[in-house]
Coordinates of C-alpha atoms and ligand atoms in Angstrom, one line a residue:
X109 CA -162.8 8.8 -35.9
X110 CA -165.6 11.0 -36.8
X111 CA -168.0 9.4 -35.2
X112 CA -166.2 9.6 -32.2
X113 CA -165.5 13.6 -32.0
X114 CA -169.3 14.4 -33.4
X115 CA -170.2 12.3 -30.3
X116 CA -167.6 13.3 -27.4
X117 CA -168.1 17.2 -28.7
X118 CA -172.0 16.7 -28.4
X119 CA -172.3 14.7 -25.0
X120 CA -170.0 16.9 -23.6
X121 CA -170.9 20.3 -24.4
X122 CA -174.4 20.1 -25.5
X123 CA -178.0 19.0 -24.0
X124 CA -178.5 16.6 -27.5
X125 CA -180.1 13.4 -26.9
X126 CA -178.5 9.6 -28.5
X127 CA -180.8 9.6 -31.0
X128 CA -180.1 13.6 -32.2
X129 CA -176.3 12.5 -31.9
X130 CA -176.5 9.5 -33.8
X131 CA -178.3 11.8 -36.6
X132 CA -175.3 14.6 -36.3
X133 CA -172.9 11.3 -36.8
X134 CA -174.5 10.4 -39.7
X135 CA -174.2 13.8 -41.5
X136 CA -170.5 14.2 -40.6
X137 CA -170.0 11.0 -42.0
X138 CA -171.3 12.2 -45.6
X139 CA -169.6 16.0 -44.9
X140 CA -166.5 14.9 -46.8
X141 CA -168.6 13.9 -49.7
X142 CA -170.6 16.9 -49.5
X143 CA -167.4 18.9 -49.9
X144 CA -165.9 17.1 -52.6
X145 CA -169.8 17.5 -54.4
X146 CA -169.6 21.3 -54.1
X147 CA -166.2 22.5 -53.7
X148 CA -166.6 24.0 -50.8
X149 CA -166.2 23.8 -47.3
X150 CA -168.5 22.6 -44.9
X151 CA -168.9 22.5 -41.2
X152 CA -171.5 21.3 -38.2
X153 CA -172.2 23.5 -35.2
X154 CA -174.0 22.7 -32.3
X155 CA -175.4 24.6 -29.5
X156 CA -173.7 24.7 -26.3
X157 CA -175.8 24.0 -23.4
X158 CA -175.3 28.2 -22.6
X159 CA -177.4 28.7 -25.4
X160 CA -175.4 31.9 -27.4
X161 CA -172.9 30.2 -28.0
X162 CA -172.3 27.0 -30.5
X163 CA -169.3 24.6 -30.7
X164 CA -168.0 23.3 -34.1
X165 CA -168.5 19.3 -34.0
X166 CA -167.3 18.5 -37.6
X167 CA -165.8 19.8 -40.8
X168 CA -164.9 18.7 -44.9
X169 CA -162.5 20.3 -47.1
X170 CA -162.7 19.7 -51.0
X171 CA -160.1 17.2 -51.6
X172 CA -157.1 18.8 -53.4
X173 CA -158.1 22.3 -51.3
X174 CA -156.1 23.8 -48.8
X175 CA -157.9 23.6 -45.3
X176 CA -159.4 27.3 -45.0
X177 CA -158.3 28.4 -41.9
X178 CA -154.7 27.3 -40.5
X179 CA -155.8 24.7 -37.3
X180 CA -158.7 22.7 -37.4
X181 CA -161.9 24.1 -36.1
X182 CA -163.3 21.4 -34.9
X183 CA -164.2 22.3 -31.2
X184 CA -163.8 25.8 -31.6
X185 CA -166.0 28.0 -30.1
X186 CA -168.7 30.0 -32.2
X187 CA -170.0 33.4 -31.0
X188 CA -173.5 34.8 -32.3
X189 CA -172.1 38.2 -32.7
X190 CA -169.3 36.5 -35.0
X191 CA -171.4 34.0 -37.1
X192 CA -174.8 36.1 -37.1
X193 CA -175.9 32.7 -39.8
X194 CA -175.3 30.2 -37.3
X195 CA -177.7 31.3 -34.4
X196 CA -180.3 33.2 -37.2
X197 CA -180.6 29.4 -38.4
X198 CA -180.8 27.9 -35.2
X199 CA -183.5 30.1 -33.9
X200 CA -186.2 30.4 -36.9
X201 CA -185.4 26.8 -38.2
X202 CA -184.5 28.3 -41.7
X203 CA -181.8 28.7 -44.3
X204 CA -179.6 31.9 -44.0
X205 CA -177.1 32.5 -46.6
X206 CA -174.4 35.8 -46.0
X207 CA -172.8 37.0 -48.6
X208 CA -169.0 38.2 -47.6
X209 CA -169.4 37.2 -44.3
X210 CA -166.3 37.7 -42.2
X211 CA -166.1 34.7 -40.1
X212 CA -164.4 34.6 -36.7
X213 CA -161.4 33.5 -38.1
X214 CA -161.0 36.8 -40.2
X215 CA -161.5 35.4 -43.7
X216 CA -164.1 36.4 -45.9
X217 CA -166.8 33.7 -47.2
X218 CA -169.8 33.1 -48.7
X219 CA -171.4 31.2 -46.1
X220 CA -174.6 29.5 -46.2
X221 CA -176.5 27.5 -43.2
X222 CA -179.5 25.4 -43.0
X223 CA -181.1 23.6 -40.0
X224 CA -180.8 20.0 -39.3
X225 CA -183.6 18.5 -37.7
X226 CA -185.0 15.6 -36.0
X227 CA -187.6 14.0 -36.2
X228 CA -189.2 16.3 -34.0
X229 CA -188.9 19.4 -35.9
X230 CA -186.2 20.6 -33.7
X231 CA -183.4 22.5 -35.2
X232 CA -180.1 19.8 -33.1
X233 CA -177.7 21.1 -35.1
X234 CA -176.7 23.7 -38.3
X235 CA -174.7 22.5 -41.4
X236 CA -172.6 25.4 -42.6
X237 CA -171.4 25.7 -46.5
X238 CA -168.4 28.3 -46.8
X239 CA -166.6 29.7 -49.9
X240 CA -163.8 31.2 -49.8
X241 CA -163.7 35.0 -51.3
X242 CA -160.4 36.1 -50.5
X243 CA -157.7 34.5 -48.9
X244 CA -157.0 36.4 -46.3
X245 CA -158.5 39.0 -44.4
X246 CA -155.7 39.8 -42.1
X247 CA -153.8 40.9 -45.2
X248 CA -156.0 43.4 -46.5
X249 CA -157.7 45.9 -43.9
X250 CA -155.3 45.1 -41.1
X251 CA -152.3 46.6 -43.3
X252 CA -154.5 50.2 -42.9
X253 CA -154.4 49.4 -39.0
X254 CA -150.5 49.0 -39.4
X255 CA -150.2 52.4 -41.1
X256 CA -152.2 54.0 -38.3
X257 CA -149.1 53.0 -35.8
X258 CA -147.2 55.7 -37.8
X259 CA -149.3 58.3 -38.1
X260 CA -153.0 57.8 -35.8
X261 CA -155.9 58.6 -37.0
X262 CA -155.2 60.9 -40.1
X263 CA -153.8 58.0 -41.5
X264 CA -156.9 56.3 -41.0
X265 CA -159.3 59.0 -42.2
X266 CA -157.5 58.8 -45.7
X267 CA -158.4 55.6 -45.9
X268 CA -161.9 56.0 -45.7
X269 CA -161.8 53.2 -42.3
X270 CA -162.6 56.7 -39.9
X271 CA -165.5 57.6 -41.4
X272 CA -166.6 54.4 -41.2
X273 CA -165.2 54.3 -37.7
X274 CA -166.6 57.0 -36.6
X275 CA -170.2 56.3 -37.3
X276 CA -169.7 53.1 -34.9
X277 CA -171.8 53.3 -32.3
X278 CA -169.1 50.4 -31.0
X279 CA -165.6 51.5 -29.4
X280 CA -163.0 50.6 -31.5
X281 CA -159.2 49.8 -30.0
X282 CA -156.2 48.7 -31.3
X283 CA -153.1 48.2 -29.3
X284 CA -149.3 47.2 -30.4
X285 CA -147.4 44.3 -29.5
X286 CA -146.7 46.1 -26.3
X287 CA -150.1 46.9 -25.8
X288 CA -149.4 50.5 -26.8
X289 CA -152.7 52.2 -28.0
X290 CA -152.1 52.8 -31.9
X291 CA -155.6 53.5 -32.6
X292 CA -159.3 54.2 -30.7
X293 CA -161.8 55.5 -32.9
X294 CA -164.0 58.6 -31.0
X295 CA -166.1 56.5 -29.2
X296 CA -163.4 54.4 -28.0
X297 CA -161.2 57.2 -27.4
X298 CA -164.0 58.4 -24.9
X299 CA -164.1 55.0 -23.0
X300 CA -160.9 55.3 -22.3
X301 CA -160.5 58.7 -21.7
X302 CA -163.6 58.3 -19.0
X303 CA -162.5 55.0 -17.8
X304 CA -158.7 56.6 -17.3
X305 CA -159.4 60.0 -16.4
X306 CA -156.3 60.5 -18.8
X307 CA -156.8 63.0 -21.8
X308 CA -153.7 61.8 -23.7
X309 CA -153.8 58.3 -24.5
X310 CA -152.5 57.5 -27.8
X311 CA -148.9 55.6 -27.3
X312 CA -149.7 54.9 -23.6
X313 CA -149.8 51.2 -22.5
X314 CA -153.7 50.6 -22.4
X315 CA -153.3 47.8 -19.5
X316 CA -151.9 50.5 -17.5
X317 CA -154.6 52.8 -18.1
X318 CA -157.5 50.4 -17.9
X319 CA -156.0 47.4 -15.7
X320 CA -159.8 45.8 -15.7
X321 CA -158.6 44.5 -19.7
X322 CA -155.4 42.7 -18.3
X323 CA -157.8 39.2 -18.2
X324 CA -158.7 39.9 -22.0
X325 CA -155.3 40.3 -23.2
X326 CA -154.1 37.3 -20.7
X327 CA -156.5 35.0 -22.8
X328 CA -154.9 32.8 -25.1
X329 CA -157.1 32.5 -27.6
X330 CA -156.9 34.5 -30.8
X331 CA -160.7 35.5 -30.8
X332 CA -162.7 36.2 -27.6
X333 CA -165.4 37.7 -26.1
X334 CA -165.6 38.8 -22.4
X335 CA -168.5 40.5 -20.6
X336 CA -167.4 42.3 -17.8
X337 CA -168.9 45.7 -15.4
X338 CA -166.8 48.4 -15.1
X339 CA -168.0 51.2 -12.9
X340 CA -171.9 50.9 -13.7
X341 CA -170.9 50.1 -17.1
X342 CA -171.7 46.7 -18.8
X343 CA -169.3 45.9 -21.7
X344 CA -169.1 43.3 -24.1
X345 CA -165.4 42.8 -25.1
X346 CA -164.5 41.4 -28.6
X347 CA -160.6 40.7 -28.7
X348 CA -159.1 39.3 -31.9
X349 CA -155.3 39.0 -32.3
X350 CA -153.9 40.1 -35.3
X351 CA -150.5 39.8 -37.2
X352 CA -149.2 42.5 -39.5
X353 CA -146.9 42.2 -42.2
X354 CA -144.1 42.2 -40.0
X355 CA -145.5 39.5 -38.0
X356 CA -145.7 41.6 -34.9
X357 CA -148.9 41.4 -32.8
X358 CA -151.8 43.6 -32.3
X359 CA -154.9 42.8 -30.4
X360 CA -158.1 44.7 -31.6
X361 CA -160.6 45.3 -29.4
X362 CA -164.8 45.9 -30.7
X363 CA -166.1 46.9 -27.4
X364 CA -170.2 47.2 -27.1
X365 CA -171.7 49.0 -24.3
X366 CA -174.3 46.9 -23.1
X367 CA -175.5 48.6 -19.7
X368 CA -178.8 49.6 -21.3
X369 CA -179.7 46.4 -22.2
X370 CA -178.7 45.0 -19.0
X371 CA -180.7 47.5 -17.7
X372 CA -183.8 46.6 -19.3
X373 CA -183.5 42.9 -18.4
X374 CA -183.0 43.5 -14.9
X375 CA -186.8 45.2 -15.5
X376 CA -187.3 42.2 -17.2
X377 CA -186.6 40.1 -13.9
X378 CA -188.2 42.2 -11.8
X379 CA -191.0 41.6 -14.0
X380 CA -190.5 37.9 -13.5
X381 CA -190.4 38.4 -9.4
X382 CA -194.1 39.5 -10.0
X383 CA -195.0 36.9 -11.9
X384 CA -193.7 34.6 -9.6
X385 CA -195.6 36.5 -6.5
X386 CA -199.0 35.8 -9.1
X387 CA -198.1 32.1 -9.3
X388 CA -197.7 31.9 -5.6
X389 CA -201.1 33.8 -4.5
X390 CA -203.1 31.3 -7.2
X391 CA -201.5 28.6 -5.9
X392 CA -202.4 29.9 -2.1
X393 CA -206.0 30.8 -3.5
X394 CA -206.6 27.2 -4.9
X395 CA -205.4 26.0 -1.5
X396 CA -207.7 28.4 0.1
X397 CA -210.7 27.0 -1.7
X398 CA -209.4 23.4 -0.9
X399 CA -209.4 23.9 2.8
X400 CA -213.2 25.4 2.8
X401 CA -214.3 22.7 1.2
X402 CA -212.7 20.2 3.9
X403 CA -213.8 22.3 6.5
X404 CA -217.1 21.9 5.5
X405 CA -216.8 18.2 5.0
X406 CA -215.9 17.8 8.7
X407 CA -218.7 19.3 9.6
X408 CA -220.4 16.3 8.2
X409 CA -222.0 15.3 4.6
X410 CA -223.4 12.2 3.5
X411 CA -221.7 9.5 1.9
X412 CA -222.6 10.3 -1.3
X413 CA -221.9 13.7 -1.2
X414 CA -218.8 12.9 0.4
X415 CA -217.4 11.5 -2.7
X416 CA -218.4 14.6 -4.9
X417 CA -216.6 16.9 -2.7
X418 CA -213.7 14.2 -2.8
X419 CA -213.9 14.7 -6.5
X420 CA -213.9 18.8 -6.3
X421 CA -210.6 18.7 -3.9
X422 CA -209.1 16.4 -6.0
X423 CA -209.9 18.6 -9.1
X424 CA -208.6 21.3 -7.4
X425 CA -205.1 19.8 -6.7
X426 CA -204.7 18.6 -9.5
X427 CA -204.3 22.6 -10.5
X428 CA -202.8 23.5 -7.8
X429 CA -200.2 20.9 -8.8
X430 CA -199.0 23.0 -11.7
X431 CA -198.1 25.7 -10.2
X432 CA -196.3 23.9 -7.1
X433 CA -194.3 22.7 -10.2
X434 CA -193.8 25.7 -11.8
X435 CA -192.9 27.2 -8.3
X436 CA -190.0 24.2 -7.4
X437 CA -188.5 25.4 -10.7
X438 CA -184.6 27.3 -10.2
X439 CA -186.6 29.7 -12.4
X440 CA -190.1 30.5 -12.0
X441 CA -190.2 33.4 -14.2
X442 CA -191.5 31.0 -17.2
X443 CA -194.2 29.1 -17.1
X444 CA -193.3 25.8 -18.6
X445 CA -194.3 22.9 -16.9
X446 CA -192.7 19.3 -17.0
X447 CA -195.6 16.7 -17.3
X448 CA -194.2 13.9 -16.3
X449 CA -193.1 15.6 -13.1
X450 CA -196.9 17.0 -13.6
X451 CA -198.7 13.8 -13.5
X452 CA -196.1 11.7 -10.5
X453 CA -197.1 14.7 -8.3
X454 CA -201.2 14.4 -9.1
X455 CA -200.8 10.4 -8.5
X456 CA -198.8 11.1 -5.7
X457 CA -201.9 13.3 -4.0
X458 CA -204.4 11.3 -5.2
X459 CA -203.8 7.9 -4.1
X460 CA -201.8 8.3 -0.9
X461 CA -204.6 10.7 -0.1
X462 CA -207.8 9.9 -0.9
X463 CA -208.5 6.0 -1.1
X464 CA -207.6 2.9 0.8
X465 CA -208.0 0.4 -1.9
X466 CA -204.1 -1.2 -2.9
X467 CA -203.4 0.3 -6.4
X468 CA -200.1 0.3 -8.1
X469 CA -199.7 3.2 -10.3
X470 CA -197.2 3.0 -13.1
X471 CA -195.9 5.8 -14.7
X472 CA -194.1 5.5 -18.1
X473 CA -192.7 8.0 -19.9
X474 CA -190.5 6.3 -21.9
X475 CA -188.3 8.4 -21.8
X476 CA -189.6 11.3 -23.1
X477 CA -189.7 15.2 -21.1
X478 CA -192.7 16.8 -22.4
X479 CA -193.1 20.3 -21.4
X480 CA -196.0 22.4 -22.2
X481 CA -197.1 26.0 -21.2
X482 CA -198.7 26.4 -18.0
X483 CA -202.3 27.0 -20.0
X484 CA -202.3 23.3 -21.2
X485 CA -200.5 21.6 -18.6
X486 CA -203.6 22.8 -16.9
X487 CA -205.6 20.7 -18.9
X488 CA -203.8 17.8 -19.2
X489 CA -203.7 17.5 -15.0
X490 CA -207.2 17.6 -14.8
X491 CA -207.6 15.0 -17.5
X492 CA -205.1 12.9 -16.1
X493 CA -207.2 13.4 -13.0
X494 CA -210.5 12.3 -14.4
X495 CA -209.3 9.0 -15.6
X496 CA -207.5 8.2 -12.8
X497 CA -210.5 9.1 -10.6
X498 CA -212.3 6.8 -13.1
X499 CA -210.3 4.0 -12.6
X500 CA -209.9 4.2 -8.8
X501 CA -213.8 5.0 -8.8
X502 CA -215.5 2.3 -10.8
X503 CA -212.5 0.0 -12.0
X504 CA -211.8 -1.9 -8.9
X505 CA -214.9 -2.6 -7.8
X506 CA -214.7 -5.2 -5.0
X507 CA -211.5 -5.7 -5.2
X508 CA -208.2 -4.7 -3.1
X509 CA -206.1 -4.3 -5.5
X510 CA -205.6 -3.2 -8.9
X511 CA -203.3 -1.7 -11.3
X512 CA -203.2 1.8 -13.3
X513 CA -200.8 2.3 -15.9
X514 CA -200.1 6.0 -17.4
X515 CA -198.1 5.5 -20.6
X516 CA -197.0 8.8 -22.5
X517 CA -195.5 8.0 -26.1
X518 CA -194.5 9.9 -28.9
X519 CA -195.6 9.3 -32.9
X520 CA -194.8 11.0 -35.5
X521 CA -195.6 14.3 -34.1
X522 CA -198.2 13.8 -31.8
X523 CA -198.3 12.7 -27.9
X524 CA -200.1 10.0 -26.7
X525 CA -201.6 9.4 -23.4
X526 CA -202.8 6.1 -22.2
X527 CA -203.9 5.5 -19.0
X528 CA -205.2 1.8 -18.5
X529 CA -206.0 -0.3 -15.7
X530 CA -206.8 -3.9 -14.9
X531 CA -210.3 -3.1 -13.7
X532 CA -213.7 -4.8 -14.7
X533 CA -213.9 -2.7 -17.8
X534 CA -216.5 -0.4 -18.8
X535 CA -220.1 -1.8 -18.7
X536 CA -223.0 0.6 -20.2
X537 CA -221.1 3.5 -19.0
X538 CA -223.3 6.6 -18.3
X539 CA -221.3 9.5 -19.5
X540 CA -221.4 12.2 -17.1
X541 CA -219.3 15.6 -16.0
X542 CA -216.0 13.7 -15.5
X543 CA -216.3 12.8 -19.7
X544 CA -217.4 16.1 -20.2
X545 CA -214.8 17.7 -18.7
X546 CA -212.0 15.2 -20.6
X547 CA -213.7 15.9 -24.1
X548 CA -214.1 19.8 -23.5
X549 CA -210.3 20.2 -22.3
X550 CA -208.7 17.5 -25.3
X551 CA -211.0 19.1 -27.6
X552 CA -210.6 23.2 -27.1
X553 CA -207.3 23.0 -25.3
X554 CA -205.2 20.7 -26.8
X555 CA -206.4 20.4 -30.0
X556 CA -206.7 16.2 -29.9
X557 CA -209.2 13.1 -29.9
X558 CA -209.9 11.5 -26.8
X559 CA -211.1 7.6 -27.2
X560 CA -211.3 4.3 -25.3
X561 CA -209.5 1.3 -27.1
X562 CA -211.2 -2.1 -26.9
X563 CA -209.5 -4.7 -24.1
X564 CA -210.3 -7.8 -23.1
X565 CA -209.5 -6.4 -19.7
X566 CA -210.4 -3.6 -17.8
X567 CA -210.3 0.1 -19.6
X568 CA -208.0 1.4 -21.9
X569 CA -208.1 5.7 -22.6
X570 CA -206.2 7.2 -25.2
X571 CA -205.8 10.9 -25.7
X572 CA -203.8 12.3 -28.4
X573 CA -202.8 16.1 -29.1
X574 CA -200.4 17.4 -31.1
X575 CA -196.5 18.7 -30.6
X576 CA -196.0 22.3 -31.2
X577 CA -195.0 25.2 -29.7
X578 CA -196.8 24.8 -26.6
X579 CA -196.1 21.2 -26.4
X580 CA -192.1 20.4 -26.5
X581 CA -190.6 16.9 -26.3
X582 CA -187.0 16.8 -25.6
X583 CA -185.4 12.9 -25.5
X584 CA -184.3 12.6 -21.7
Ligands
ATP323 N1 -211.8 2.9 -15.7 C1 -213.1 2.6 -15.8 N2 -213.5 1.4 -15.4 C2 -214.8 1.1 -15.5 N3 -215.8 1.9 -15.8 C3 -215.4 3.2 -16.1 C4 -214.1 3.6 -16.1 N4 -214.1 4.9 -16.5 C5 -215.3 5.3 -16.7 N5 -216.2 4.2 -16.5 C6 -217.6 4.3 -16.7 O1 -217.9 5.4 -17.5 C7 -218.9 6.2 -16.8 C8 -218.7 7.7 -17.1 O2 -217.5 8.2 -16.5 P1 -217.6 9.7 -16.0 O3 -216.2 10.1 -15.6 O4 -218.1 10.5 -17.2 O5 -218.6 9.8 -14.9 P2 -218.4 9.4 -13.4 O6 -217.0 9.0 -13.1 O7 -219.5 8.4 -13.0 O8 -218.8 10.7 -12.6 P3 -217.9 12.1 -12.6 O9 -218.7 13.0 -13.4 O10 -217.8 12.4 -11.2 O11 -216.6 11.8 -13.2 C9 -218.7 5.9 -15.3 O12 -219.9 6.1 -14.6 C10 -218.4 4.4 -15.4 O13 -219.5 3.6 -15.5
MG324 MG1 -215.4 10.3 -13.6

């Protein structure tokens, strides 16, 4: 039963592969133990594929316990602004532990949350601990909000909540079961004052006033967040529905003006445009280069300089490569590359292009997606370049045909390169710039050994580096 929601949840709401699944099942299978060990309740969230937000994918109450909120959680959405924990975790890979935390659900908990891993080192999933403090939040500040219905804000300001209130740079509302305004602290009283051009709004029905909010209170759910731009403004609405003593419903709403920050990114994209434009005039530039040197092979050059300047072009695209990847991407503004896609397109131009001899070139990823920074994948092209120019120069010999094999794996936490072919092998091989170039680039760039493993036949190259921040592998 378990393992079926931890999977279903996962597949269908997050980018986690079998194998991180099959981890996350494993965990919720021990959760109830867990909670019965410490007393406490314990949950798994996941990240949904849009990434500020998390889904909960299992939970364990102490046997004996009440279950701490009043419907199961399990596929619930999480909101970062809600569960602060949940996303700090996620994002540094470390343990965060909040003391009196209120969750989304209103009740206040000591919650702690710690990464779970795989074997990669990437945080798939967070396990959550939570104790209970007190039962019930709605019970204790929300009868002050009731109060406030009588007599507004004075009310309020007795209580010590306005002061607090006040200082919040966030617009407080809270509206009746008739969506009456009971309460707006100054800065939400200003919203909707501007927003309304009404100077009396206490008592009035808000959705008449600001008609824009009728989606948020439409929405069934008792907590929710809504973005939405309201005459040049960019506000993040937090709506949680409350009950008072008298079981009548209120709705508070935490808005957040966001326009600056939406502000800034829209800089932040425009920054991206011109980083995009860069891309495109190296890209250009190295095509540039590449088209003087064939213009100047046409006008004749020997044989054997022939193949040197076959060498230089295909050096060339093999950089130029990257960027036509990192251009082809829905966003260009980043400059992560895909190596697989990387090395199909190099032994796309290289073969089809440049020699007439029969070769069948296998590419095995094995189903990883490695993606590195546009600084390595850089290197890596023009290594992959070199030993496939190496096999297709001195490999096949005489022959029509041959086969070259490039194998990426993953162990432990390292990538492994292999390109082999069936060739004649290596006989007293007379290093030159090509193994220069391979040993320079694994060495400086990418932080790995670079080495030939004995075969009976042809060559074998291996080139290992390690996984880090600049190298990802994500399962595909
Ligand atoms: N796949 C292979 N099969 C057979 N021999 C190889 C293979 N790869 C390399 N060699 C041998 O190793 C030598 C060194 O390779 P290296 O790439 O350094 O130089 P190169 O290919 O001759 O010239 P360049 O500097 O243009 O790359 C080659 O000359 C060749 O004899
Ligand atoms: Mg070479």
């Amino acid at each position: 039963m378990v393992k079926a929601t931890v999977e279903q949840l996962c597949k269908q709401h997050t980018e986690l592969t079998d194998k991180d699944i099959k981890i996350l099942q494993e965990l919720a299978f021990s959760l109830q133990t867990y909670a019965d060990l410490s007393g406490d309740y314990m949950f798994i969230d996941c990240k949904l594929k849009p990434h500020n937000q998390a889904i909960v994918v299992a939970e364990a109450f102490p046997i004996g316990c009440k279950p701490l909120y009043d419907n199961s959680v399990i596929g619930k959405i999480v909101f970062e602004s809600f569960e602060p924990g949940v996303f700090y975790s996620y994002r540094n890979g470390k343990k965060s532990i909040i003391r009196h935390a209120v969750t989304q659900e209103g009740i206040v908990v000591d919650q702690t949350v710690v990464p779970i891993k795989n074997t990669c080192h990437q945080v798939i999933g967070v396990l959550i601990q939570e104790k209970e403090i007190s039962s019930s939040f709605s019970d204790q500040p929300l009868q002050k909000f009731s109060v406030i219905t009588e007599t507004a804000e004075d009310q309020l300001t007795n209580s010590g909540l306005g002061v607090v209130s006040d200082l919040l740079m966030e617009m407080l509302i809270l509206t009746d079961a008739s969506n009456r305004l009971v309460y707006a602290n100054p800065s939400g009283l200003k919203l909707i004052s501007e927003l309304s051009n009404h100077d009396d709004v206490l008592n009035r029905n808000l959705l008449e006033m600001l008609p824009f909010l009728l989606p948020v209170y439409e929405q069934k759910e008792d907590v929710f967040v809504f973005e939405m731009t309201i005459e040049r403004k960019s506000l993040i609405v937090k709506k949680i529905k409350m009950r008072d003593k008298n079981k009548s419903q209120e709705t508070l709403l935490i808005v957040q003006d966001i326009t600056e920050l939406r502000t800034k990114e829209k800089e932040l994209m425009m920054k991206s445009v011109v980083i995009k434009e860069i891309h495109h005039r190296v890209k250009n530039n190295l095509q540039t280069v590449a088209s003087l040197l064939r213009l100047q092979m046409r006008n004749g050059v020997t044989a054997e300089s022939r193949a040197a300047f076959e060498e230089t072009l295909n050096r060339i695209y093999s950089i130029s490569s990257v960027y036509e990847i990192i251009l082809a991407k829905e966003h260009a503004d980043d400059d992560d590359v895909n190596i697989i896609n990387l090395t199909r397109k190099i032994c796309s131009t290289m073969v089809l292009n440049e020699y007439n001899l029969k070769v069948d070139l296998i590419i095995e990823p094995n189903g990883n997606k490695i993606i590195t920074t546009s600084k390595k994948a850089v290197s890596i092209a023009l290594i992959i370049n070199e030993l496939i120019q190496n096999s297709l120069k001195h490999a096949f010999r005489g022959r029509e045909q041959g086969i070259i094999d490039v194998e990426f794996t993953v162990v432990n936490d390292f990538v492994e390169l292999h390109v082999s072919d069936n060739g004649v092998g290596m006989k007293d091989p007379q290093t030159s710039l090509g193994t220069e170039i391979i040993h320079n680039l694994v060495i400086n760039d990418l932080n790995g050994e670079f080495l030939y493993v004995p075969r009976d036949i042809g060559t074998h190259a291996l080139i290992i580096f390690p996984i880090g921040a600049e190298v990802e592998i994500f399962g595909e």
